[in-house]
Rosetta silent file (secondary structure, phi, psi, omega in degrees, C-alpha in Angstrom):
SEQUENCE: MMNWKTGNPVPEHIQLSVKPTFKGMSNVDVCFLHNAYVLYVSWYMLLITVVIVTKNTVRT
SCORE:     score description
SCORE:     0.000 S_00000001
   1 L     0.000  142.363 -178.081    0.336    7.667  -12.536 S_00000001
   2 E  -115.110  145.739  173.455    3.711    9.250  -11.849 S_00000001
   3 L   -79.462  125.981 -173.323    7.110    7.675  -11.327 S_00000001
   4 L   -70.064  -23.327 -178.038    8.276    8.743   -7.857 S_00000001
   5 L   -77.865  -50.573 -170.880   11.962    8.902   -8.856 S_00000001
   6 L  -103.731  -18.642 -173.550   11.856   11.070  -11.976 S_00000001
   7 L    82.695   -0.583  178.643    8.364   12.559  -11.923 S_00000001
   8 L   -81.823  154.305  175.699    7.804   11.089  -15.389 S_00000001
   9 E   -59.159  147.797  179.015    4.676    9.076  -16.193 S_00000001
  10 L   -65.853  140.758 -179.468    4.957    5.360  -15.531 S_00000001
  11 L   -53.676  151.117 -173.931    5.814    3.362  -18.700 S_00000001
  12 H   -58.282  -39.934 -173.736    2.881    2.140  -20.779 S_00000001
  13 H   -65.749  -28.839  177.038    3.486   -1.572  -20.209 S_00000001
  14 H   -74.120  -42.730  178.191    3.113   -1.114  -16.444 S_00000001
  15 H   -60.278  -42.191 -178.567   -0.077    0.930  -16.866 S_00000001
  16 H   -64.365  -32.078 -179.703   -1.518   -1.698  -19.215 S_00000001
  17 H   -76.342  -24.754 -177.474   -0.854   -4.425  -16.656 S_00000001
  18 H   -88.258  -45.580 -171.578   -2.587   -2.444  -13.896 S_00000001
  19 H   -59.559  -47.006 -176.293   -5.618   -0.927  -15.649 S_00000001
  20 H   -59.331  -32.889 -179.215   -7.372   -4.099  -16.932 S_00000001
  21 H   -64.065  -40.013  179.885   -7.491   -5.591  -13.434 S_00000001
  22 H   -73.620  -35.722  177.672   -9.390   -2.549  -12.130 S_00000001
  23 H   -65.319  -35.244 -177.786  -11.694   -2.434  -15.162 S_00000001
  24 H   -76.123  -14.462 -177.269  -12.533   -6.110  -14.647 S_00000001
  25 L   -92.387  152.558  170.722  -13.425   -5.585  -10.995 S_00000001
  26 L   -82.426  169.971  178.400  -16.677   -4.354   -9.560 S_00000001
  27 H   -61.808  -33.054 -179.327  -16.719   -1.403   -7.151 S_00000001
  28 H   -63.650  -42.966 -179.279  -17.165   -3.838   -4.265 S_00000001
  29 H   -63.870  -43.998  179.696  -13.933   -5.652   -5.110 S_00000001
  30 H   -63.556  -42.177  179.319  -11.960   -2.408   -5.364 S_00000001
  31 H   -62.847  -42.175  179.192  -13.456   -1.189   -2.085 S_00000001
  32 H   -62.948  -45.021  178.771  -12.572   -4.483   -0.401 S_00000001
  33 H   -61.036  -42.083 -179.352   -9.000   -4.318   -1.691 S_00000001
  34 H   -63.318  -45.704  179.466   -8.676   -0.722   -0.504 S_00000001
  35 H   -63.893  -40.073  178.584   -9.993   -1.568    2.966 S_00000001
  36 H   -63.725  -39.220  179.123   -7.699   -4.594    3.197 S_00000001
  37 H   -65.592  -44.794  179.510   -4.730   -2.414    2.204 S_00000001
  38 H   -62.344  -42.691  179.276   -5.587    0.268    4.786 S_00000001
  39 H   -61.923  -44.076  179.968   -6.008   -2.405    7.452 S_00000001
  40 H   -62.116  -44.862 -177.755   -2.657   -3.963    6.517 S_00000001
  41 H   -65.345  -44.313 -178.310   -0.819   -0.619    6.599 S_00000001
  42 H   -66.535  -37.014  177.659   -2.312    0.430    9.946 S_00000001
  43 H   -65.775  -39.698  179.972   -1.498   -2.994   11.456 S_00000001
  44 H   -64.694  -42.123  177.970    2.058   -2.714   10.148 S_00000001
  45 H   -63.510  -40.340  177.571    2.466    0.759   11.676 S_00000001
  46 H   -61.243  -42.755  179.858    1.138   -0.564   14.993 S_00000001
  47 H   -61.365  -44.778  179.050    3.666   -3.405   14.867 S_00000001
  48 H   -61.287  -43.202 -179.810    6.547   -0.966   14.242 S_00000001
  49 H   -61.175  -44.327  179.398    5.374    1.232   17.131 S_00000001
  50 H   -61.337  -42.303 -179.807    5.236   -1.762   19.496 S_00000001
  51 H   -63.128  -43.913 -179.290    8.751   -2.829   18.457 S_00000001
  52 H   -63.976  -45.730 -179.587   10.163    0.669   19.023 S_00000001
  53 H   -62.987  -41.185  179.737    8.469    0.999   22.431 S_00000001
  54 H   -63.131  -43.173  179.088    9.683   -2.462   23.451 S_00000001
  55 H   -62.328  -42.761  179.910   13.273   -1.628   22.473 S_00000001
  56 H   -65.515  -37.779 -179.710   13.151    1.629   24.445 S_00000001
  57 H   -67.936  -41.776 -179.320   11.704   -0.155   27.482 S_00000001
  58 H   -67.157  -35.085 -176.127   14.362   -2.882   27.397 S_00000001
  59 H   -65.699  -40.822 -174.911   17.143   -0.324   27.017 S_00000001
  60 L   -80.022    0.000    0.000   16.281    1.630   30.172 S_00000001
């Protein structure tokens, strides 16, 4: 994992807190989490788009 600010690897204590959760999960759990995340992100993008369109419609 890389730190987005510096490009340096993420500190060990953060990696250690993340890795065990994934090791403890089955593939089904990880897949479910991934699908839930994708669904959440796409819903959030849809919400932003609706807000922008609504603002533009009200303005004109």
